[in-house]
Amino acid sequence: MKYDEYVQRAQDASSLVDAGDHEGAISALRDLLSTDISDIDKAMMCFNLAVVYEKLESDGEALMWYAAGIDYETRHGRYYVAEQRAAYYARQGKHRESLNEYRDILGRPSLAEQEKERIRQTIEVLGKQT
């Protein structure tokens, strides 16, 4: 897929979310997943799907899409979607799950020292909440 087309389709999906057309956004994001975009971009589309399902208060679907995004990003040493899932757990009041997620992220060899410190601080704050 050409980059311009990818950007337009991703923006269209975002506009659908903004307009409250969650089903349309889900369809658009799933369509993007079926293309030849990179694994990193697919991870982001999965994250976007998780956010839409979170808006729909469909926790099971949201978690499924977080997991799918993590599968895509982990192959490339990335952790953005994993960190977002950890934050999702914290927002849901599931501090133990959030802590476990952040601890898992902290063990990844691709983290820079600054990132490790940010994750450690988050773990410390969450630890006080459990």
Tab-separated table of C-alpha atoms in Angstrom, residues 21-116:
chain	number	residue	atom	x	y	z
A	21	ASP	CA	-19.385	5.741	14.122
A	22	HIS	CA	-17.559	3.052	16.056
A	23	GLU	CA	-18.715	0.198	13.848
A	24	GLY	CA	-17.488	2.057	10.763
A	25	ALA	CA	-14.157	2.703	12.458
A	26	ILE	CA	-13.831	-0.960	13.416
A	27	SER	CA	-14.472	-1.977	9.828
A	28	ALA	CA	-11.954	0.555	8.482
A	29	LEU	CA	-9.268	-0.513	10.956
A	30	ARG	CA	-9.805	-4.205	10.255
A	31	ASP	CA	-9.555	-3.478	6.539
A	32	LEU	CA	-6.197	-1.790	7.128
A	33	LEU	CA	-4.996	-4.858	9.024
A	34	SER	CA	-5.645	-6.988	5.953
A	35	THR	CA	-3.238	-4.917	3.838
A	36	ASP	CA	0.526	-5.118	3.440
A	37	ILE	CA	1.325	-2.375	5.967
A	38	SER	CA	4.214	-3.027	8.340
A	39	ASP	CA	3.894	-5.012	11.543
A	40	ILE	CA	4.494	-1.818	13.526
A	41	ASP	CA	1.619	-0.090	11.749
A	42	LYS	CA	-0.541	-3.169	12.259
A	43	ALA	CA	0.290	-2.987	15.966
A	44	MET	CA	-1.002	0.583	15.978
A	45	MET	CA	-4.192	-0.416	14.153
A	46	CYS	CA	-4.737	-3.114	16.787
A	47	PHE	CA	-4.173	-0.498	19.495
A	48	ASN	CA	-6.707	1.765	17.783
A	49	LEU	CA	-9.188	-1.110	17.698
A	50	ALA	CA	-8.606	-1.684	21.423
A	51	VAL	CA	-9.365	1.983	22.082
A	52	VAL	CA	-12.593	1.811	20.064
A	53	TYR	CA	-13.702	-1.288	21.945
A	54	GLU	CA	-12.796	0.435	25.209
A	55	LYS	CA	-15.121	3.290	24.186
A	56	LEU	CA	-17.801	0.659	23.572
A	57	GLU	CA	-17.085	-0.755	27.052
A	58	SER	CA	-16.277	-4.116	25.523
A	59	ASP	CA	-13.368	-5.118	27.736
A	60	GLY	CA	-12.911	-8.587	26.272
A	61	GLU	CA	-12.600	-7.260	22.736
A	62	ALA	CA	-10.316	-4.431	23.874
A	63	LEU	CA	-7.974	-6.873	25.583
A	64	MET	CA	-8.004	-9.149	22.545
A	65	TRP	CA	-6.852	-6.267	20.321
A	66	TYR	CA	-4.218	-5.146	22.809
A	67	ALA	CA	-2.854	-8.707	22.729
A	68	ALA	CA	-2.864	-8.777	18.919
A	69	GLY	CA	-0.986	-5.470	18.802
A	70	ILE	CA	1.565	-6.748	21.291
A	71	ASP	CA	2.122	-9.820	19.112
A	72	TYR	CA	2.960	-7.574	16.157
A	73	GLU	CA	5.216	-5.165	18.044
A	74	THR	CA	7.125	-7.706	20.129
A	75	ARG	CA	8.627	-9.207	16.977
A	76	HIS	CA	10.439	-5.894	16.534
A	77	GLY	CA	11.480	-5.155	20.111
A	78	ARG	CA	8.734	-2.571	20.585
A	79	TYR	CA	6.500	-2.171	23.610
A	80	TYR	CA	4.137	0.781	23.014
A	81	VAL	CA	0.954	-1.311	22.863
A	82	ALA	CA	2.080	-3.344	25.885
A	83	GLU	CA	2.536	-0.150	27.855
A	84	GLN	CA	-0.877	1.072	26.736
A	85	ARG	CA	-2.438	-2.208	27.903
A	86	ALA	CA	-0.739	-1.747	31.279
A	87	ALA	CA	-2.242	1.745	31.496
A	88	TYR	CA	-5.627	0.315	30.470
A	89	TYR	CA	-5.461	-2.156	33.352
A	90	ALA	CA	-4.635	0.689	35.737
A	91	ARG	CA	-7.595	2.741	34.452
A	92	GLN	CA	-9.818	-0.266	35.072
A	93	GLY	CA	-8.567	-0.490	38.667
A	94	LYS	CA	-6.746	-3.742	37.893
A	95	HIS	CA	-3.521	-2.655	39.535
A	96	ARG	CA	-2.038	-6.131	39.940
A	97	GLU	CA	-2.444	-6.851	36.211
A	98	SER	CA	-1.024	-3.436	35.413
A	99	LEU	CA	1.979	-4.037	37.668
A	100	ASN	CA	2.625	-7.400	36.068
A	101	GLU	CA	2.517	-5.815	32.626
A	102	TYR	CA	4.890	-3.003	33.576
A	103	ARG	CA	7.291	-5.485	35.222
A	104	ASP	CA	7.284	-7.543	32.033
A	105	ILE	CA	8.041	-4.439	29.975
A	106	LEU	CA	10.863	-3.470	32.351
A	107	GLY	CA	12.614	-6.757	31.544
A	108	ARG	CA	12.826	-6.061	27.824
A	109	PRO	CA	16.344	-5.553	26.479
A	110	SER	CA	15.295	-2.846	24.026
A	111	LEU	CA	14.534	-0.247	26.713
A	112	ALA	CA	16.765	2.775	27.046
A	113	GLU	CA	17.822	3.728	30.568
A	114	GLN	CA	15.440	6.692	30.597
A	115	GLU	CA	12.563	4.405	29.638
A	116	LYS	CA	13.527	1.935	32.366
